[in-house]
Coordinates of C-alpha atoms and ligand atoms in Angstrom, one line a residue:
X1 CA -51.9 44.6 -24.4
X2 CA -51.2 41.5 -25.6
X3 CA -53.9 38.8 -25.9
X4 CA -54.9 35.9 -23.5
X5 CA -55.4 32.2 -25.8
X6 CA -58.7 31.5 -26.7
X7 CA -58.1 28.3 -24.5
X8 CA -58.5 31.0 -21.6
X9 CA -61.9 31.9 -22.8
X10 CA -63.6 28.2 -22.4
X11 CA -61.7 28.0 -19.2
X12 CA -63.5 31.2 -17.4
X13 CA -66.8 29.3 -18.6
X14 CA -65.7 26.3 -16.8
X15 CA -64.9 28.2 -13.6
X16 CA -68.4 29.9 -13.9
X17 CA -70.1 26.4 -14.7
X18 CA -68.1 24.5 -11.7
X19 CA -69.5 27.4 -9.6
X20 CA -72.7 27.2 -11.1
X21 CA -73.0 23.7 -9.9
X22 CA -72.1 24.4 -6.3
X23 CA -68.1 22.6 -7.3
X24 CA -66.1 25.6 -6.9
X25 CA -63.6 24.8 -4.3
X26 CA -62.2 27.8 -2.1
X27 CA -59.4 27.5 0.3
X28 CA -59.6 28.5 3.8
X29 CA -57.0 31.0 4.8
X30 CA -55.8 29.4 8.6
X31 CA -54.6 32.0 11.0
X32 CA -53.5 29.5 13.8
X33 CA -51.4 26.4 13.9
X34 CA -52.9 23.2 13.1
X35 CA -55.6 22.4 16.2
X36 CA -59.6 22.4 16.5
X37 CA -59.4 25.7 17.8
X38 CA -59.1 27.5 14.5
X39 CA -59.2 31.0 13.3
X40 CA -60.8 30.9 9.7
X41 CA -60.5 33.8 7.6
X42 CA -60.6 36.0 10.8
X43 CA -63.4 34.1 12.5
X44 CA -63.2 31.4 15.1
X45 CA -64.2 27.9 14.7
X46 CA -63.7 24.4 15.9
X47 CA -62.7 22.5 13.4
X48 CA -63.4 18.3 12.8
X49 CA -61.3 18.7 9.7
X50 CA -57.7 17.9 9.9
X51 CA -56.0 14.2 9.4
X52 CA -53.9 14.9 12.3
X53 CA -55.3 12.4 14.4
X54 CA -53.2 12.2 17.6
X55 CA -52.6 15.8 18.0
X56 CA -49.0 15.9 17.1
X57 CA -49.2 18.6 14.4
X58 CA -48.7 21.3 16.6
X59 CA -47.5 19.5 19.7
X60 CA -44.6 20.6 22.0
X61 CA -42.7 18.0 22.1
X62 CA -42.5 17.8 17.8
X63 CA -41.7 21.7 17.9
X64 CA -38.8 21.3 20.2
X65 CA -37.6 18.6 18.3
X66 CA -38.1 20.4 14.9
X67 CA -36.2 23.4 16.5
X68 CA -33.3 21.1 17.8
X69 CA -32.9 20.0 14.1
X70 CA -32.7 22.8 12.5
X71 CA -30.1 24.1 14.7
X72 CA -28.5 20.6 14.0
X73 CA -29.2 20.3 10.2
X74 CA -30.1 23.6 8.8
X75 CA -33.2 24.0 6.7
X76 CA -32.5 22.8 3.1
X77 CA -31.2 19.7 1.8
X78 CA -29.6 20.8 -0.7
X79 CA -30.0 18.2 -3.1
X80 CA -31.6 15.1 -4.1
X81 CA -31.1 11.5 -2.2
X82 CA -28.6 10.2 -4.9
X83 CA -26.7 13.0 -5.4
X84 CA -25.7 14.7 -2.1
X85 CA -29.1 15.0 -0.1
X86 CA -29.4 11.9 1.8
X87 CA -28.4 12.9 5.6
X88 CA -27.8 10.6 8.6
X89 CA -31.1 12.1 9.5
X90 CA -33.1 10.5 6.8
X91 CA -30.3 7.4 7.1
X92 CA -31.8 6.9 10.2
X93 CA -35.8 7.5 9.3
X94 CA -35.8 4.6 6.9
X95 CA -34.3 2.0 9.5
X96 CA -36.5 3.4 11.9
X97 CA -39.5 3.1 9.6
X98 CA -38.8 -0.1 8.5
X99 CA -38.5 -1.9 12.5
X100 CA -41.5 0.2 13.4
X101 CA -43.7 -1.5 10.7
X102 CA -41.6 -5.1 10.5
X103 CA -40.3 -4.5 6.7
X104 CA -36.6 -5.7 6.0
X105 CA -36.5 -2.1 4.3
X106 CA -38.1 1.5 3.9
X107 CA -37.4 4.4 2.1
X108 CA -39.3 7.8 2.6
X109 CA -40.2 10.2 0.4
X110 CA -41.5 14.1 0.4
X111 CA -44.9 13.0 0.1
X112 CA -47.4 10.5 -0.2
X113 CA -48.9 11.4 -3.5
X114 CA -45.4 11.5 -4.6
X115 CA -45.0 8.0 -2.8
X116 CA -48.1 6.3 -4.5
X117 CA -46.4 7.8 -8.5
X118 CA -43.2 6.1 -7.4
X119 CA -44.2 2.4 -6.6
X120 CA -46.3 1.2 -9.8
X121 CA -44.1 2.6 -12.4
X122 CA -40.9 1.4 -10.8
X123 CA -42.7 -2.2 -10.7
X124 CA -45.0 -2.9 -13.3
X125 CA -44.8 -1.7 -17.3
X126 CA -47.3 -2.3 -20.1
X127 CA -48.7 -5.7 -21.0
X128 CA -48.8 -5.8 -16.5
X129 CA -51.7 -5.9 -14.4
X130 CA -53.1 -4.0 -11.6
X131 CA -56.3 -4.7 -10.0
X132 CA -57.8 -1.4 -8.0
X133 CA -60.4 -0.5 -5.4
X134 CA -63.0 1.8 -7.3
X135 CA -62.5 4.1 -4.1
X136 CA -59.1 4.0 -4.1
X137 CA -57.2 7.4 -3.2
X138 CA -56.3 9.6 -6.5
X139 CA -52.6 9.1 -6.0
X140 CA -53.1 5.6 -6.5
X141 CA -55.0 6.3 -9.6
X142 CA -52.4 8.2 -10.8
X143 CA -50.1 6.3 -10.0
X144 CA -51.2 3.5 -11.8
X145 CA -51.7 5.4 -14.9
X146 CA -48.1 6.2 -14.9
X147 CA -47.2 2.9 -15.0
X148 CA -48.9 1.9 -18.2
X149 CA -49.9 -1.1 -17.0
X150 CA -53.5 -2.3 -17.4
X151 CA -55.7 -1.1 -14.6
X152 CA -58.8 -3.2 -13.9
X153 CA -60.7 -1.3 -11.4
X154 CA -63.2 -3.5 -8.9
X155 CA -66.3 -2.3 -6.9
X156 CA -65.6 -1.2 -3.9
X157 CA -64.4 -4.0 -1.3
X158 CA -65.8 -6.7 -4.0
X159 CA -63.1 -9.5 -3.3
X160 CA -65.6 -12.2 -6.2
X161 CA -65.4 -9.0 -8.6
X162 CA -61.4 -9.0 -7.8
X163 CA -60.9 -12.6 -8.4
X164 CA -62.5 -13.1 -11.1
X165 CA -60.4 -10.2 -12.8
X166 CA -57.8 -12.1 -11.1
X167 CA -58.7 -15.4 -12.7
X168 CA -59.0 -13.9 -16.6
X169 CA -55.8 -12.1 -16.2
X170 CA -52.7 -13.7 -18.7
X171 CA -50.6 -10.6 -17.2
X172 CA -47.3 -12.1 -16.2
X173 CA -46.7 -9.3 -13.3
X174 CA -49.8 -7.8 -11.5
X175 CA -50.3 -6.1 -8.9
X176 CA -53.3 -5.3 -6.2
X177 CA -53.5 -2.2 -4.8
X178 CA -56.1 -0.8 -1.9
X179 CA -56.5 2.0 1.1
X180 CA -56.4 0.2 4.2
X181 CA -58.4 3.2 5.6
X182 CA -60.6 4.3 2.8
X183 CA -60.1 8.1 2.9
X184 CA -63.7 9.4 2.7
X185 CA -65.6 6.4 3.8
X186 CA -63.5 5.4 6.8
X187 CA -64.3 1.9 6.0
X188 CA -60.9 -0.8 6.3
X189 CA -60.4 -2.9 3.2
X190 CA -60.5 -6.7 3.9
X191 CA -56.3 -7.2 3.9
X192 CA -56.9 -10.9 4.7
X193 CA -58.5 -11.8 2.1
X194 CA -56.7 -9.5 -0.2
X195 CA -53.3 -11.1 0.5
X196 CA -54.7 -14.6 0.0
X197 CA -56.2 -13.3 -3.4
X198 CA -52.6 -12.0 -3.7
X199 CA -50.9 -15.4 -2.8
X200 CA -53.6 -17.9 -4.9
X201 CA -52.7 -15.5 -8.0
X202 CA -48.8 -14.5 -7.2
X203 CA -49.6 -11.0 -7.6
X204 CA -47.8 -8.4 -5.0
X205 CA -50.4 -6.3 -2.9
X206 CA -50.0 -2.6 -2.3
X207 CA -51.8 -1.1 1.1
X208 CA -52.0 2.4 1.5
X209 CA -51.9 3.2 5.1
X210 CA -52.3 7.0 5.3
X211 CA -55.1 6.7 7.6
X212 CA -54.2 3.7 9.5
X213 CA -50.2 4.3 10.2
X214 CA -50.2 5.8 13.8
X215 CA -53.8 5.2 14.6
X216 CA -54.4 1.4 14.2
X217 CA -52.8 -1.5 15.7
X218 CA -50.0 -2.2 18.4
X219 CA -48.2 1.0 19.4
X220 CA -50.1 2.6 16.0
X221 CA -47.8 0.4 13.7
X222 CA -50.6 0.3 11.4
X223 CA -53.7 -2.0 9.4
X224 CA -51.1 -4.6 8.7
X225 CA -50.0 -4.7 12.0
X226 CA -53.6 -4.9 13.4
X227 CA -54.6 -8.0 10.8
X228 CA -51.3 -9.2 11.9
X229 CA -50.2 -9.7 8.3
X230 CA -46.5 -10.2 7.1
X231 CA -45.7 -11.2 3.5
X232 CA -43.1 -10.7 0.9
X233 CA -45.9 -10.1 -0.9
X234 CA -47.0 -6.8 1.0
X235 CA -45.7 -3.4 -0.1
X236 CA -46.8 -0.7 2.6
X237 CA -47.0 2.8 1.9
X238 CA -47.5 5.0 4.6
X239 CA -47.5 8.6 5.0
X240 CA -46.3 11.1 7.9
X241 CA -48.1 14.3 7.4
X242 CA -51.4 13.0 9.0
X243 CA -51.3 10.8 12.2
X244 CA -47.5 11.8 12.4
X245 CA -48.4 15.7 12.6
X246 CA -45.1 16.3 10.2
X247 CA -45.1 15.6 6.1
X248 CA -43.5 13.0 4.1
X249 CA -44.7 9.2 3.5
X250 CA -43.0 6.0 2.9
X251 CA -43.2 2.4 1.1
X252 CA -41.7 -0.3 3.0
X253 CA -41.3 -3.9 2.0
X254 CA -38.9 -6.5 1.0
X255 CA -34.9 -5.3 0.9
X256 CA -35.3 -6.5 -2.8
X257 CA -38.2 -4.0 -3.7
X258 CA -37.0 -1.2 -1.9
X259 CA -33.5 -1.5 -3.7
X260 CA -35.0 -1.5 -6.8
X261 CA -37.5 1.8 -5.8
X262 CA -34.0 3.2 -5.1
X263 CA -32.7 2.6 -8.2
X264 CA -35.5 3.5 -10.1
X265 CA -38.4 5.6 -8.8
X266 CA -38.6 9.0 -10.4
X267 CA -40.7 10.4 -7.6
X268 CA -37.6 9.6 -5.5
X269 CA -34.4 10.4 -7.8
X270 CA -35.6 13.6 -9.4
X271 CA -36.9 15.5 -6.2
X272 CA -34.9 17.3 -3.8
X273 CA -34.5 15.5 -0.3
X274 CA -36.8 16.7 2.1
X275 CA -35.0 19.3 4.7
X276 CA -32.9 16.8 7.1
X277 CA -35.0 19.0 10.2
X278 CA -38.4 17.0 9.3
X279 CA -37.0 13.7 9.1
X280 CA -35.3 14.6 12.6
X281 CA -38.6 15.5 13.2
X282 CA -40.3 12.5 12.2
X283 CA -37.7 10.1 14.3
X284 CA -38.9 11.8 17.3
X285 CA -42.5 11.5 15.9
X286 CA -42.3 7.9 15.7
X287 CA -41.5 7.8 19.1
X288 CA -44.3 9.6 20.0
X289 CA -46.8 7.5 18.1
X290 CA -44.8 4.2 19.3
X291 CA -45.7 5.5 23.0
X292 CA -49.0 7.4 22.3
X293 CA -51.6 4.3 23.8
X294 CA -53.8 7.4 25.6
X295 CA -54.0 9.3 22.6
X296 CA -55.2 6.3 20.7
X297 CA -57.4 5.7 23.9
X298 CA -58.9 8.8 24.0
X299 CA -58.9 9.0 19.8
X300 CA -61.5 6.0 20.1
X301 CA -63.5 7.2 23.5
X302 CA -64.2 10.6 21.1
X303 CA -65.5 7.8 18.4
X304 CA -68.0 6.2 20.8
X305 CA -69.1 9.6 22.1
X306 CA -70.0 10.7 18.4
X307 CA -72.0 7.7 17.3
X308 CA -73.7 7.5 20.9
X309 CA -74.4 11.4 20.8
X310 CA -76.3 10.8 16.8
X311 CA -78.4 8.3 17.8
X312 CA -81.8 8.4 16.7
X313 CA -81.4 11.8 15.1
X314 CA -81.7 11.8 11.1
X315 CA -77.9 12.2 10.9
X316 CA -76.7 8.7 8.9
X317 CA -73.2 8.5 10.1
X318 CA -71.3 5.6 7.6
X319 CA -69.8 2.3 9.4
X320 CA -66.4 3.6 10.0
X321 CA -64.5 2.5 13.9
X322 CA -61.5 5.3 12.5
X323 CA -61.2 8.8 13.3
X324 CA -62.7 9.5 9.6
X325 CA -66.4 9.8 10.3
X326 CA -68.4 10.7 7.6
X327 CA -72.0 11.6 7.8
X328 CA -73.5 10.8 4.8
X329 CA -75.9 13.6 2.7
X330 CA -76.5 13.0 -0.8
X331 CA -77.1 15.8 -2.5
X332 CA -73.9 18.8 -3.0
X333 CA -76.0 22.2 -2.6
X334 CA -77.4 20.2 0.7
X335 CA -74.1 19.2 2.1
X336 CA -72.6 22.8 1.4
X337 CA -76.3 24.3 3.2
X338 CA -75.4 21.8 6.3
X339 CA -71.4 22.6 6.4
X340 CA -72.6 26.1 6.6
X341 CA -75.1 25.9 9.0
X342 CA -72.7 24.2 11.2
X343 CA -70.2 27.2 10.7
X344 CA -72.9 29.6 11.9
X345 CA -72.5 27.9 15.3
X346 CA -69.1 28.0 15.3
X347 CA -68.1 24.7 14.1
X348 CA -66.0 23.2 10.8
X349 CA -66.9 20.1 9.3
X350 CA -65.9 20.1 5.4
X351 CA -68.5 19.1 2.8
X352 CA -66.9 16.4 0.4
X353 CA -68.5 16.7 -2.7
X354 CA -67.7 14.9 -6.7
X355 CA -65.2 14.4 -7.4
X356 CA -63.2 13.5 -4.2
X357 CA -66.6 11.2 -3.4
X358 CA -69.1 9.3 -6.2
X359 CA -72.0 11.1 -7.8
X360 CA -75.0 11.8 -5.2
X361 CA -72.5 11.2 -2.4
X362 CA -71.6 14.4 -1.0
X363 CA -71.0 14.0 2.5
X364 CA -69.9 15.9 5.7
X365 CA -66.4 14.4 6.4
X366 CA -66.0 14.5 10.4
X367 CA -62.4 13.6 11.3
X368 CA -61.7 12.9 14.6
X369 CA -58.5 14.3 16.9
X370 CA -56.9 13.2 20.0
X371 CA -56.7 16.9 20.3
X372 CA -60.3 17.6 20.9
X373 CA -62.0 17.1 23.9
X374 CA -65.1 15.0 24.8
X375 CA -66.6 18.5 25.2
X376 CA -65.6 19.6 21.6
X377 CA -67.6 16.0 20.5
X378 CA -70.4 16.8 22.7
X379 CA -70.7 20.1 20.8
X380 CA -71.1 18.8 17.5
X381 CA -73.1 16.9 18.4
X382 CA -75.4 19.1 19.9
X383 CA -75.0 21.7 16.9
X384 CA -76.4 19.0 14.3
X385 CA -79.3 18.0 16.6
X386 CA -80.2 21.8 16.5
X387 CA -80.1 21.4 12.7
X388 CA -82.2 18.8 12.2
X389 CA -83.3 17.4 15.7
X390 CA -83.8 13.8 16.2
X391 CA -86.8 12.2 18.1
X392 CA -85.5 12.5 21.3
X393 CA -84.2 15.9 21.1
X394 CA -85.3 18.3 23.3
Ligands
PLP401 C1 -53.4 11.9 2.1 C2 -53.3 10.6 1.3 C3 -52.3 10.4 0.4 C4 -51.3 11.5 0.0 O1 -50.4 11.7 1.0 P1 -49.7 13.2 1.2 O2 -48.6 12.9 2.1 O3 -50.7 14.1 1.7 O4 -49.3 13.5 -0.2 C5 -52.2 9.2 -0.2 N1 -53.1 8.2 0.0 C6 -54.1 8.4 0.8 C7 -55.1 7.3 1.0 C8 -54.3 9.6 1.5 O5 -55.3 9.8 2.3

C-alpha cells in the first residue's frame, strides 16, 4: 500500500484540533427543495437559514420558467462567453440587468465569489490602492489579494479611519470597496458618505449588493437605488443566487468598465458560460422581483414581528432592518449549545462562529423569508423564550 505524505499526518491533527475547539464544520444533507419546511438529515425542521429572501428559490413560477428554458436552450452551454457560450439568453440578462439597476452596462457571471475575483484584478495592479471594510465578505478579500494591489483594511463602517488612509495614500489608482448589506451583521454600510470619500479622493467605489439586490429599494433594485446614488464612480456587484432564488451574480457600471471586465476578467474568460436555462431563468426572476412589493411587504412585517416578539428577553438581536438578523452570543461552544437547543424543538437557525465572524462573536444568524409565515416568526420566537425566558415570559 503505498504511503500517504507526511503533510497528511499534521493535517488529521488539524481536523482533530478544529473539532476539538468546537470549528469543525459539517454540512447538512437537505432532503427537500429550498423552503423553511426542511427535511434535515431525515428529520424535520423549520429553517431561518437560507439567503433566499423573497421565496423564489423554489417558487412556481421560476420552475416553469426554468423548465421552458431548458426545453428552449438545453442544459449546457457549451463553452465559455468569448468563445461560443454567450446565448441570446445571457445577451438579454446583461441588458436587462443593467436598466433594472440604472448602469449603462452589466455583465453576469456564474457566481458572485467568482464576480468579486474578477473586478479588482481586471482594475487595479501593484503600486494601486484599495481601501476595505474589516467585515467585508471573503470574496472581496480575495479578490483584492488577487489583484496585488495594496489593501488597507479600515474598522468596520469607520469613514475618519477611511479617509485618513485615503488622505496618506500616493497610489495613483484606488479603489473602495464595501458590502452594502454586511453579510453576518445585517448592518448597511454608509454609501453616501463612501461615494463622497470616493469623489474628494477620485477613487472608484465597489458595493457589494448580495444582500440588498431584490430586497432593498424601489421594485428591489437595490442599496444604491434606496440611497438614490448614481455615479461613474460606482461599480455594483450583485448576485442572483440569494434574493433571486436562481445562481449567478453581476457587476454593473459604466459601458467603459464593463468593456474592459470583458476584455480582461479571468473569472469571466476562463469559465464556461453558465447553462443558457438559468439566465432564462433569471430574466423571468427579475420580473418577479421588479413586481414583488408584497413579498418585500410581508419580508419586513416578519422583521417587526421578530424584534417585537424578543423584547425584554435576554436574546440581544444586532441593529439590522434586513432579513439577516443576527442574535448576538459570544462564545462558539454556547452558540453551537443554543443552535441545538433550538433544533430540539424543531427549528434551524445556524451558529456563525470564527472565522466567518471576529473572535468572541459567534452568533445565531436568523435570516428572514418572504416564505415563512408570521406563524413560523411567532414560533421562534417562542422556542428562544423557552430557552432562556425573558421577564415577561410566562
Ligand atoms: C454570498 C455572497 C457572495 C458570493 O456570492 P455567490 O453567488 O454565493 O458566490 C459575495 N458577497 C457577499 C457579500 C455574499 O454574501
Amino acid at each position: 500500500m503505498s504511503r500517504a505524505p507526511t503533510a497528511q499526518l499534521a493535517l488529521q491533527q488539524q481536523l482533530a484540533d478544529l473539532d476539538a475547539r468546537d470549528l469543525l464544520r459539517r454540512r447538512r444533507v437537505q432532503a427537500l427543495p429550498c423552503s423553511p419546511a426542511t427535511l434535515n438529515d431525515g428529520k424535520p425542521l423549520l429553517a431561518f437559514a437560507s439567503n433566499d429572501y423573497l421565496g423564489l428559490a423554489n417558487s412556481p413560477e421560476l420552475i416553469a420558467a426554468a423548465q421552458d428554458a431548458a426545453m428552449r436552450w438545453g442544459v449546457g452551454s457549451g463553452a465559455s462567453h468569448l468563445v461560443s457560450g454567450h446565448t441570446e439568453a445571457h445577451e438579454a440578462l446583461d441588458q436587462a440587468l443593467a436598466d433594472f439597476v440604472g448602469c449603462e452596462a452589466a455583465l453576469s457571471f456564474s457566481t458572485g465569489y467568482l464576480a468579486n475575483l474578477a473586478v479588482m484584478p481586471s482594475l487595479l495592479g501593484r503600486g494601486d490602492a484599495i481601501f476595505a471594510d474589516r467585515l467585508n465578505h471573503a470574496s472581496l478579500i480575495d479578490g483584492a489579494l488577487l489583484s496585488r494591489a495594496d489593501l488597507h483594511r479600515y474598522a468596520h463602517l469607520d469613514m475618519s479611519m477611511l479617509a485618513s488612509q485615503l488622505a496618506a495614500s500616493t497610489a495613483k489608482r484606488k479603489l473602495i470597496v464595501t458590502d452594502s448589506v454586511f453579510s453576518m451583521d445585517g448592518d448597511i454600510a454608509p454609501l453616501k458618505q463612501l461615494l463622497a470619500l470616493a469623489e474628494l479622493h477620485d477613487a472608484w467605489l465597489l458595493v457589494d449588493d448580495a444582500h440588498g439586490f431584490g430586497v432593498l429599494g424601489p421594485q428591489g433594485r437595490g442599496a444604491l437605488a434606496e440611497a438614490e446614488l448614481q455615479s461613474a464612480r460606482l461599480i455594483l456587484m450583485g448576485t442572483l443566487g440569494k434574493a433571486a432564488g436562481v445562481a449567478g451574480a453581476f457587476v454593473a457600471g459604466t459601458r467603459t468598465v464593463i468593456d474592459w471586465l470583458m476584455q480582461t476578467a479571468r473569472p469571466y474568460i476562463f469559465t464556461t458560460a453558465a447553462p443558457p436555462l438559468l439566465a432564462a431563468t433569471l430574466l423571468r426572476a427579475l420580473q418577479l422581483i421588479e413586481h414583488g412589493d408584497r413579498r418585500r411587504e410581508h419580508l419586513q412585517s416578519l422583521i417587526g414581528a421578530l424584534h417585537t416578539g424578543l423584547e425584554g428577553t435576554r436574546w440581544q438581536l444586532l441593529s439590522s432592518r434586513t432579513a439577516i438578523q443576527p442574535i448576538l452570543i459570544g462564545d462558539n461552544m454556547q452558540a453551537l449549545t443554543v443552535a441545538r437547543q433550538l433544533e430540539a424543538r424543531g427549528i434551524q437557525v445556524p451558529a456563525i462562529r470564527p472565522p466567518s465572524v471576529p473572535a468572541g462573536t459567534a452568533r445565531l444568524r436568523v435570516s428572514l423569508s418572504a416564505a415563512h409565515s408570521l406563524d413560523d416568526v411567532q414560533a421562534l420566537c417562542t422556542a428562544l423564550r423557552a430557552i432562556a425566558p425573558g421577564q415577561d415570559a410566562e
